Short mmCIF file of C-alpha atoms and ligand atoms in Angstrom, two decimals:
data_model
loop_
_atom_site.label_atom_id
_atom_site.label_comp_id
_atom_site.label_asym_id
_atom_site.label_seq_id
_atom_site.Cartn_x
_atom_site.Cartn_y
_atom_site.Cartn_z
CA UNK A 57 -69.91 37.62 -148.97
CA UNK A 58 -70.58 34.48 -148.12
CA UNK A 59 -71.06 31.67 -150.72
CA UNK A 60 -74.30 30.21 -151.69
CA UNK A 61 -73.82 26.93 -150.74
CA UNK A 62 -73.76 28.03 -147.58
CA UNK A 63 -76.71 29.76 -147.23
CA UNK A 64 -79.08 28.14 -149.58
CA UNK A 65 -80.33 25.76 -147.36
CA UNK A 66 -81.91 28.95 -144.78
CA UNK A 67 -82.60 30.56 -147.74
CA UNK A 68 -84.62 27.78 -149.18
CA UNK A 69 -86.52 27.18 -146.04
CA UNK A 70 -87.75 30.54 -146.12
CA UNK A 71 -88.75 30.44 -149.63
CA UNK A 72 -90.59 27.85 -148.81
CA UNK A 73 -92.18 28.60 -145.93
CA UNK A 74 -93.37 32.30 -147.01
CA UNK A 75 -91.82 33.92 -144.02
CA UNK A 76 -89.15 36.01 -145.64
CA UNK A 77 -89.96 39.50 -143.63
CA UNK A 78 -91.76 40.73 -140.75
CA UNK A 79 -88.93 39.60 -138.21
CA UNK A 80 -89.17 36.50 -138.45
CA UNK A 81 -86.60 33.50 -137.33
CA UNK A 82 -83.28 34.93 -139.23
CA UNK A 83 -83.96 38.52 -138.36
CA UNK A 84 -84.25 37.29 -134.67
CA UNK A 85 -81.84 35.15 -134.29
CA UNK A 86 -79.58 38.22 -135.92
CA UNK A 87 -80.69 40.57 -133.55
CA UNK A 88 -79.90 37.82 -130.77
CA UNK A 89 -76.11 37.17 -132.31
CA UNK A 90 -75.42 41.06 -132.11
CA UNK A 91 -76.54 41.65 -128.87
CA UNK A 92 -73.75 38.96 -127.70
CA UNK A 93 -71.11 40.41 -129.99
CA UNK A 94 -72.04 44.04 -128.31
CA UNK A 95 -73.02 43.02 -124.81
CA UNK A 96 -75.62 45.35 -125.05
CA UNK A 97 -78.40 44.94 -122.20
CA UNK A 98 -81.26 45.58 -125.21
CA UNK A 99 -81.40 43.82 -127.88
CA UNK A 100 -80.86 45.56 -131.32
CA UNK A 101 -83.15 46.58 -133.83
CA UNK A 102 -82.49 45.74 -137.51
CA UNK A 103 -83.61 47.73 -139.91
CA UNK A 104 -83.37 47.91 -144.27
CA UNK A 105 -80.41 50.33 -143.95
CA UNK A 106 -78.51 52.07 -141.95
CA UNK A 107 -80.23 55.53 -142.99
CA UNK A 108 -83.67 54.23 -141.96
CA UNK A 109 -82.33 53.25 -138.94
CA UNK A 110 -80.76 56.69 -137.76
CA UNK A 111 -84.46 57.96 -139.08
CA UNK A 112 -86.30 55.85 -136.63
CA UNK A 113 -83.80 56.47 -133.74
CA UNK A 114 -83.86 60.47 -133.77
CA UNK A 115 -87.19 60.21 -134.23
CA UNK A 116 -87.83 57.94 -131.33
CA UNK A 117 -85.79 60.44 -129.16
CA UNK A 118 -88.06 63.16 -130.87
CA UNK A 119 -91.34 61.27 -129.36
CA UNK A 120 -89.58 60.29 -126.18
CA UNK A 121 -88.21 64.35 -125.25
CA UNK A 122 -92.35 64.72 -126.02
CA UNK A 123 -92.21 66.69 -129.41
CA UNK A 124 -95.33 65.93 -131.85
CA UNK A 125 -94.72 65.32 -135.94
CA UNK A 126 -94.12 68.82 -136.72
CA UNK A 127 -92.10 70.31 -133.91
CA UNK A 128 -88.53 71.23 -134.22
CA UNK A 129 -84.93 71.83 -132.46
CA UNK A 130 -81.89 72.33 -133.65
CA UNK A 131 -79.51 69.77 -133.74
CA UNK A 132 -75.92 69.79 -133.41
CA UNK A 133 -73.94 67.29 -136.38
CA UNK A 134 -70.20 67.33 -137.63
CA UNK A 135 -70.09 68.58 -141.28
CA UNK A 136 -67.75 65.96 -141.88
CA UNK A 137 -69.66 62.96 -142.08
CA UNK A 138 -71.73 60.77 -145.25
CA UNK A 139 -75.11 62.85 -146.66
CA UNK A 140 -77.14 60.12 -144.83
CA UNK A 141 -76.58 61.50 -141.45
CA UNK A 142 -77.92 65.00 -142.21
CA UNK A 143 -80.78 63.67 -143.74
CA UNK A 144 -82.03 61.22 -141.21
CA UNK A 145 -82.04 64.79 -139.18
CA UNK A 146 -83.69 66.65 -141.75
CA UNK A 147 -86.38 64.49 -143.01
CA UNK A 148 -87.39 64.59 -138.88
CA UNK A 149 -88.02 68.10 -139.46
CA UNK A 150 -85.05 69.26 -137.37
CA UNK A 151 -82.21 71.73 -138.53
CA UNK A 152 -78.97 70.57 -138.56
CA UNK A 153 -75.97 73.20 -137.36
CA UNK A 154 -73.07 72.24 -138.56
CA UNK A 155 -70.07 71.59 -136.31
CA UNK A 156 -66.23 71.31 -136.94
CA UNK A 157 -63.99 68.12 -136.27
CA UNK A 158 -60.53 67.60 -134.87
CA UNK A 159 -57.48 65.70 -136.32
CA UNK A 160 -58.86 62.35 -135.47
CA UNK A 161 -62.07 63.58 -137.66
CA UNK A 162 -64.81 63.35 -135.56
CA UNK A 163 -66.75 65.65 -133.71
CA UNK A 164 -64.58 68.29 -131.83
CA UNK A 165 -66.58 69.48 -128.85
CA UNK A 166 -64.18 71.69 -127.21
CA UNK A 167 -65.04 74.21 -130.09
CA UNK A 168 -69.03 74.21 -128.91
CA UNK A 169 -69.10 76.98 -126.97
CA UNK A 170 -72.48 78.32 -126.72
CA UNK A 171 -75.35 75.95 -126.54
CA UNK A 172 -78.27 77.90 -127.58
CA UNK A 173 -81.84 76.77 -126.29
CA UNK A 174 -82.89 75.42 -129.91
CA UNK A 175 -80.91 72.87 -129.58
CA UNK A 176 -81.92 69.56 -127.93
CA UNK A 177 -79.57 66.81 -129.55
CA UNK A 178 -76.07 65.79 -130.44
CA UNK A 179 -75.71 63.54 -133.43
CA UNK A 180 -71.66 62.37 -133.70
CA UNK A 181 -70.10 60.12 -135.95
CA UNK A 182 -67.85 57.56 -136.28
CA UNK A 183 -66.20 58.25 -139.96
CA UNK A 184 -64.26 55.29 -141.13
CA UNK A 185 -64.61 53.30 -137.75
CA UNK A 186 -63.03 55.97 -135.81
CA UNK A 187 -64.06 56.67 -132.74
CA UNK A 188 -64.44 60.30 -130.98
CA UNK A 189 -64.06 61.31 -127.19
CA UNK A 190 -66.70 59.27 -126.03
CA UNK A 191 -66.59 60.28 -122.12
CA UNK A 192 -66.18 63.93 -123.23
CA UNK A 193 -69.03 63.80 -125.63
CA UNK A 194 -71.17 62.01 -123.27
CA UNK A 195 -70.36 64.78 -119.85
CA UNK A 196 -70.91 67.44 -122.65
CA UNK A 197 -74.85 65.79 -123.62
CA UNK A 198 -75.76 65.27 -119.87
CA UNK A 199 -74.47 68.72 -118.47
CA UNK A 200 -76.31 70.52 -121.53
CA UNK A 201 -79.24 67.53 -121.21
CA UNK A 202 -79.23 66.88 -124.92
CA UNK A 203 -80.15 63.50 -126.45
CA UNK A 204 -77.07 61.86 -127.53
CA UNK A 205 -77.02 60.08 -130.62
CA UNK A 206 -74.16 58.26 -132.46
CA UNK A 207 -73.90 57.39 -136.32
CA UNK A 208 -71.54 54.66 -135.75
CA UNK A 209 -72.35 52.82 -139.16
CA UNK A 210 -69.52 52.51 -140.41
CA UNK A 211 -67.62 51.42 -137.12
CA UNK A 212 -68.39 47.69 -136.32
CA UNK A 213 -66.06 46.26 -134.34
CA UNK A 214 -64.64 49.60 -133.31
CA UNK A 215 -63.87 50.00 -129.51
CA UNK A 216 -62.85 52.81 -126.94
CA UNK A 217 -61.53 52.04 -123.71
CA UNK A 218 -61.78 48.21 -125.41
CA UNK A 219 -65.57 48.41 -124.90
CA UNK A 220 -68.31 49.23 -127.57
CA UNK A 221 -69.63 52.67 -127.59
CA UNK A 222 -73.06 51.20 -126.17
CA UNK A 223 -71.70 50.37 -123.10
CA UNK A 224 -71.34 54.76 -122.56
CA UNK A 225 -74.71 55.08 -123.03
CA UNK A 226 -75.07 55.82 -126.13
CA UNK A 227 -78.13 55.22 -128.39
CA UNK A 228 -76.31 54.05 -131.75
CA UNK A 229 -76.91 52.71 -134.93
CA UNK A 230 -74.80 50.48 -137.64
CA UNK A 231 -75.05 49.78 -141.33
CA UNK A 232 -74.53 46.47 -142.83
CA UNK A 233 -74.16 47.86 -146.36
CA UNK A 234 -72.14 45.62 -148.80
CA UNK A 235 -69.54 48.31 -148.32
CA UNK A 236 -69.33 47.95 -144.41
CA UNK A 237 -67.19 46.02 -141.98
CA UNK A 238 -70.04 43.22 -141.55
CA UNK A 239 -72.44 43.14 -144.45
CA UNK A 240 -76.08 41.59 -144.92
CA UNK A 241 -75.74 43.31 -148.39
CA UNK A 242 -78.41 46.08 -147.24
CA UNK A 243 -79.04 46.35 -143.63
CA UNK A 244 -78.57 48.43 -140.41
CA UNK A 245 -79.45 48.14 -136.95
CA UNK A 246 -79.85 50.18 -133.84
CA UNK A 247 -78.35 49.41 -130.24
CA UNK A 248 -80.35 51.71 -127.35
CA UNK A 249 -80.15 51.07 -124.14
CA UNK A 250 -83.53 52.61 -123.35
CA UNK A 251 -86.36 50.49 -122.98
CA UNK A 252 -88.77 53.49 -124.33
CA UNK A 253 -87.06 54.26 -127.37
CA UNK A 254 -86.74 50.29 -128.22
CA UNK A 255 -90.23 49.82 -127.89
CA UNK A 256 -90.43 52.69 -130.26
CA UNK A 257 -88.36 51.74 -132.61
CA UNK A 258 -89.97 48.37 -132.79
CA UNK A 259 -93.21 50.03 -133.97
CA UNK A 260 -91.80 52.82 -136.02
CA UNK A 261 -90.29 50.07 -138.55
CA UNK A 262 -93.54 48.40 -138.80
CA UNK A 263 -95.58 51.66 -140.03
CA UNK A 264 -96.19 53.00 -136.53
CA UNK A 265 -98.41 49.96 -135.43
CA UNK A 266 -98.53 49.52 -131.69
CA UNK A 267 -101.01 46.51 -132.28
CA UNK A 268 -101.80 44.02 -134.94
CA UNK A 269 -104.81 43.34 -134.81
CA UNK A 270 -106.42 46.30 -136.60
CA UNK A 271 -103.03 47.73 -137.28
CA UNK A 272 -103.92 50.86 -135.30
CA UNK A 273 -100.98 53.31 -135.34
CA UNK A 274 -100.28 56.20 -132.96
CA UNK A 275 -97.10 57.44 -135.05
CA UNK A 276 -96.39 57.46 -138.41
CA UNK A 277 -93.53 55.39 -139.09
CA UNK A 278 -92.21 53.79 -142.27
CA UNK A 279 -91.66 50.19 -142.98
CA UNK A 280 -87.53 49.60 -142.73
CA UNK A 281 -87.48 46.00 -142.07
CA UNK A 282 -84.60 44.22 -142.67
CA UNK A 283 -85.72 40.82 -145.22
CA UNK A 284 -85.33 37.77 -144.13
CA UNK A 285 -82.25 37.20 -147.16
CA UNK A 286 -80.85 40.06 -145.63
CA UNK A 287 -80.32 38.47 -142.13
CA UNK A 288 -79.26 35.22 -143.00
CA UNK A 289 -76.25 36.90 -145.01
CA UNK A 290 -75.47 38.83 -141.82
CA UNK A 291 -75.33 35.65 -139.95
CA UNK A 292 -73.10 33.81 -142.19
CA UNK A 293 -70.65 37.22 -142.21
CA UNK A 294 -71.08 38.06 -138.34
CA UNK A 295 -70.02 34.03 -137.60
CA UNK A 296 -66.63 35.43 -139.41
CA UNK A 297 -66.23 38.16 -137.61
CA UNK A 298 -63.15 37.38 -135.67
CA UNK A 299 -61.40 36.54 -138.44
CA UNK A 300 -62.65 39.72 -140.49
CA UNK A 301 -61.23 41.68 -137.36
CA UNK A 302 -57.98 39.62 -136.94
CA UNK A 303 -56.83 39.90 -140.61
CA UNK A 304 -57.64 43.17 -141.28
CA UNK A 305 -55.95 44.41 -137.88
CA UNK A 306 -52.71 43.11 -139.86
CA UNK A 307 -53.31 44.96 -142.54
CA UNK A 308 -54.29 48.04 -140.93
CA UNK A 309 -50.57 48.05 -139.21
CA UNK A 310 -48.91 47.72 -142.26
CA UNK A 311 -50.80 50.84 -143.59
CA UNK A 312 -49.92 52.43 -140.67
CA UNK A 313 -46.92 51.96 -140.68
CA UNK A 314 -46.42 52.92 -144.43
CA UNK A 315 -48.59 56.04 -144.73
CA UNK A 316 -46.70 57.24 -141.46
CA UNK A 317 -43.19 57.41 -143.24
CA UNK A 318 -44.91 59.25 -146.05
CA UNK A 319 -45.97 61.50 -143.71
CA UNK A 320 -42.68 61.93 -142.19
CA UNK A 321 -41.05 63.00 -145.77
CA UNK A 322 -44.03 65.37 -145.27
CA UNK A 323 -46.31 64.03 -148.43
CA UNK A 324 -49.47 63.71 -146.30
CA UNK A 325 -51.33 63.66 -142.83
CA UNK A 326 -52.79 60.53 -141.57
CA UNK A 327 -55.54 60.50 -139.53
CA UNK A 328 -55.24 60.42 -136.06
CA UNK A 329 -56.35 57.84 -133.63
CA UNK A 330 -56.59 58.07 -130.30
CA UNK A 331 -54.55 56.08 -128.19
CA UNK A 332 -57.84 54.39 -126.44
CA UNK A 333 -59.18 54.21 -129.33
CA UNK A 334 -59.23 50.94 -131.87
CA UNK A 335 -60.41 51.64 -135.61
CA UNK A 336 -61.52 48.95 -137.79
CA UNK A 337 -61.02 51.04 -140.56
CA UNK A 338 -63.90 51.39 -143.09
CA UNK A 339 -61.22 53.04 -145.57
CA UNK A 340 -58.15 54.47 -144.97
CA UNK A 341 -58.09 58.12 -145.58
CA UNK A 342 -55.01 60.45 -146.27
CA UNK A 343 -55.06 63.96 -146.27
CA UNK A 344 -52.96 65.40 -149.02
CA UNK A 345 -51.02 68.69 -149.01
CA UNK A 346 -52.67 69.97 -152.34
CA UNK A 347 -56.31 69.01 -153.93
CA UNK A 348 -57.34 65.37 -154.39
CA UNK A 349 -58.14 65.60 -157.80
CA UNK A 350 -54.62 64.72 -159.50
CA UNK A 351 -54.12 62.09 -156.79
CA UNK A 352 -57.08 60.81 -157.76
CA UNK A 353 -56.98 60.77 -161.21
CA UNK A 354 -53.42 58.81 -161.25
CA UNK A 355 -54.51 56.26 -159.10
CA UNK A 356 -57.69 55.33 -160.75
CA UNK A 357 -55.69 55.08 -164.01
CA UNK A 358 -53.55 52.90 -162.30
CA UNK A 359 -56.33 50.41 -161.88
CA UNK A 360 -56.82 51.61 -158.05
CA UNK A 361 -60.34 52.03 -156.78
CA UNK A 362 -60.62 55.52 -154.20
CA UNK A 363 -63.05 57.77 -152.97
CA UNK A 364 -63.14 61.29 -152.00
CA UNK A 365 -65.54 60.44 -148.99
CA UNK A 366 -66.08 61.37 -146.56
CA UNK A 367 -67.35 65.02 -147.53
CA UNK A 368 -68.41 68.19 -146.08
CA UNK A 369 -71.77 68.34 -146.14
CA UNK A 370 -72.81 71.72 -145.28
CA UNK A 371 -71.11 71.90 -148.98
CA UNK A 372 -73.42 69.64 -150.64
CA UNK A 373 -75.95 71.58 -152.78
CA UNK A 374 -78.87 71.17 -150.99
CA UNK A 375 -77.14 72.16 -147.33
CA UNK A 376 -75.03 75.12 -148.66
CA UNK A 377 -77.84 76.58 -150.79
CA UNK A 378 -80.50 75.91 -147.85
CA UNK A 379 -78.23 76.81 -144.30
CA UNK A 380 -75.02 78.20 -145.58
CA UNK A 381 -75.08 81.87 -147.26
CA UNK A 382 -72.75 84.45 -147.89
CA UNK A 383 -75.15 87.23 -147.48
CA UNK A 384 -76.12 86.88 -143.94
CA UNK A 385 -77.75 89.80 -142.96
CA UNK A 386 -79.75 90.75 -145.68
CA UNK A 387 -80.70 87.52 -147.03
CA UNK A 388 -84.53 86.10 -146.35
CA UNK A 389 -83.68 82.62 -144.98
CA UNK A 390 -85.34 83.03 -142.33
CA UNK A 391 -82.94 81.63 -139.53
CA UNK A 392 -81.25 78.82 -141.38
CA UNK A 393 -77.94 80.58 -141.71
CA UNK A 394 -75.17 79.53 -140.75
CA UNK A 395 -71.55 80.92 -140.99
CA UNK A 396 -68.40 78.98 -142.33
CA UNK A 397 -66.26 80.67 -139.49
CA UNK A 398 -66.89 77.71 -137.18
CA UNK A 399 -65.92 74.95 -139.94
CA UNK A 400 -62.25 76.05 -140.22
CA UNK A 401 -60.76 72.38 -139.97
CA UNK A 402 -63.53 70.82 -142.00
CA UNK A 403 -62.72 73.57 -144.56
CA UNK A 404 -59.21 72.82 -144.76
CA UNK A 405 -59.50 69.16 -145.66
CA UNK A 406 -62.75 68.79 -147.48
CA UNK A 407 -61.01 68.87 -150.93
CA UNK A 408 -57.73 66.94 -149.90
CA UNK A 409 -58.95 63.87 -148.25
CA UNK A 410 -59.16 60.48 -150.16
CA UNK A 411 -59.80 57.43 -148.77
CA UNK A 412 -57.88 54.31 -149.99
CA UNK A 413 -59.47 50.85 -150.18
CA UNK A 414 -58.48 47.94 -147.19
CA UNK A 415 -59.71 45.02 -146.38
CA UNK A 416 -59.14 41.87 -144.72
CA UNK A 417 -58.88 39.81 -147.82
CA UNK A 418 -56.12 42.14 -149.71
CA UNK A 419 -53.47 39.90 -150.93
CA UNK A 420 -49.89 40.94 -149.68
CA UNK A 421 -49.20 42.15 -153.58
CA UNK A 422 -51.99 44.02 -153.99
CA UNK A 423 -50.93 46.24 -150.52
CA UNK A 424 -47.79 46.17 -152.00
CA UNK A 425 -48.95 47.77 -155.58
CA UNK A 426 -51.19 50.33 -153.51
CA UNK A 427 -47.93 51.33 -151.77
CA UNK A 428 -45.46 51.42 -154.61
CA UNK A 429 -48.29 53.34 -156.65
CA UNK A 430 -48.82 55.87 -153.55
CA UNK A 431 -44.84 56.27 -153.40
CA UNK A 432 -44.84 57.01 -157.64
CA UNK A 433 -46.85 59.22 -157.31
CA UNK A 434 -44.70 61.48 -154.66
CA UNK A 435 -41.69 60.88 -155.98
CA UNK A 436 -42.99 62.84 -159.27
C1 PLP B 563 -72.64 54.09 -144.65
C2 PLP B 563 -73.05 55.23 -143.83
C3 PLP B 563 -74.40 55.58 -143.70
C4 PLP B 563 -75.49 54.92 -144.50
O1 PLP B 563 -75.73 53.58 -144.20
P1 PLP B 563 -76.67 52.74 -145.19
O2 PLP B 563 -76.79 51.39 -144.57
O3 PLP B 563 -75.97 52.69 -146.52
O4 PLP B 563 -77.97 53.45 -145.27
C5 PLP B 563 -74.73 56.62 -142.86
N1 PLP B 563 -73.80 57.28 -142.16
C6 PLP B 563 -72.48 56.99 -142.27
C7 PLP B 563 -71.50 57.76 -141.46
C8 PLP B 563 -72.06 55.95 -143.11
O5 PLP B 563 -70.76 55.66 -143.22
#
């Protein structure tokens, strides 16, 4: 985060002024610096989070395939992936069916075999920065002619083929969470490169208003715009972000390197990258042999932070009680269904995968006591 000297001077100005939302100056000029960072040929759209702004871009595909407020489709989603994701579908009205991953996480399409007619859009996902078959996930949208959307927020800075998944096509969104690679504490944005769906966007975070001057709306969208405080913060961190990217890279290859010998002496799986593929790295998650929970437990009493994230989320309450049942034939809701039978991989590592914290700024001694803990703890 950046420190306050060095922003109070925007910040005050603002203040000052009274224009501290409603896109103003900071929110522009942020829009302006990301669209140079992503060579993208639109300019993003920031939003309040990165939720909202996966809302407002599967519902701007909604509008643009021509579907009114209450239609539906199905949608296809990995399992594997943050609660957000499934939401943004569901709160659009649209079912979500659940799809496996592969070893490097993401969405595995090759297991999609039948496309039935419900369904009208992909929604993949980047978890912890990495990066699925883009080219294969892209021929399989345009040969099926579903909407392809991409929940890349955790995976700023993240490339494949060394360009930014924008440049495939893709309409994709960030988060700038205080958690994420580049932060404006709270924040997201989306990068489209359709002209239609960024003029939609543009209204649906401002209520739905497609003019100002009596504020008429012809959609109903919800206000998600990113604060002026917000932006400026974004600035100061997005100014760093070579650095951010440069460091942590270093760090990243010494976990690498690490959590590969452990995996050798057959203690744990890393994830797997693909070789055109570069991962900033969100978290760095390990798949254990057994459960998490012991794992977890030792580390957190050795004064390490982890999470057991990502999740399954066709497991979370809500999901399994709503689309996942055991009693498929004879139960009464009405379609949602789903079976567990195509989830096999997901399955297998929901309850062994923890991520472990890195970051650019991680002294070399604090790697060092993450390692030394991590090698305790098999050696037991
Ligand atoms: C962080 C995250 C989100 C949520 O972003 P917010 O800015 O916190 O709303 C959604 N999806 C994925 C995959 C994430 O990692």
């Amino acid at each position: 985060m950046p420190v306050i000297d060095s922003i109070a001077r925007e910040f005050s100005e603002c203040l000052n002024s009274g224009m501290v939302t409603n896109n103003s100056k900071y929110v522009c000029k942020f829009e302006q610096m990301l669209q140079e960072y992503l060579s993208s040929k639109i300019r993003p759209i920031c939003f309040n989070n990165g939720e909202m702004a996966l809302f407002h871009l599967i519902q701007a595909w909604k509008i643009k395939l021509g579907y009114d407020i209450y239609d539906s489709f199905d949608v296809l989603v990995p399992s594997f992936t943050f609660s957000g994701t499934v939401n943004a579908i569901v709160m659009n009205n649209l079912k979500p069916v659940f799809c496996d991953v592969d070893d490097t996480l993401t969405l595995d399409i090759n297991k999609i075999d039948k496309i039935d007619k419900n369904i009208k859009m992909v929604v993949a996902v980047s978890v912890y920065g990495n990066l699925p078959d883009i080219d294969t996930i892209v021929q399989f949208a345009d040969a099926n002619k579903l909407a392809l959307i991409f929940d890349n927020a955790p995976g700023f800075g993240s490339t494949y083929k060394e360009k930014y998944p924008n440049y495939y096509g893709y309409s994709e969104i960030y988060s700038f969470h205080a958690t994420k690679i580049i932060s404006s504490m709270e924040g997201g944005a989306a990068v489209v490169n359709d002209h239609e769906i960024s003029s939609i966007l543009k209204k649906l975070r401002d209520f739905g208003q497609y003019e100002k001057e009596r504020g008429d709306i012809d959609t109903p969208g919800l206000n998600s715009k990113m604060q002026e405080i917000s932006a400026i913060v974004g600035i100061k961190n997005l100014e760093k972000i070579d650095y951010i990217i440069t460091e942590k890279k270093k760090n990243i290859r010494r976990y690498e390197d690490f959590f590969q010998n452990l995996e050798k002496e057959g203690n744990l799986k890393n994830m797997r990258v693909r070789n055109d593929v570069f991962c900033t790295y969100l978290y760095y998650p390990i798949i254990l042999n057994e459960d998490a929970t012991d794992f977890v437990t030792y580390l957190n009493q050795e004064d390490i932070a982890c999470r057991r994230y990502y999740t399954a989320v066709h497991s979370l309450k809500l999901y399994r009680n709503k689309f996942m049942c055991d009693k498929r034939s004879t139960c009464s809701c009405s379609g949602y269904c789903q079976e567990e039978e195509g989830l096999k991989y997901t399955n297998s590592i929901k309850d062994r995968i923890v991520s472990l914290p890195i970051h650019t700024e991680m002294k070399k001694e604090e790697i060092e006591y993450l390692f030394n803990t991590c090698k305790k703890y098999f050696k037991d």
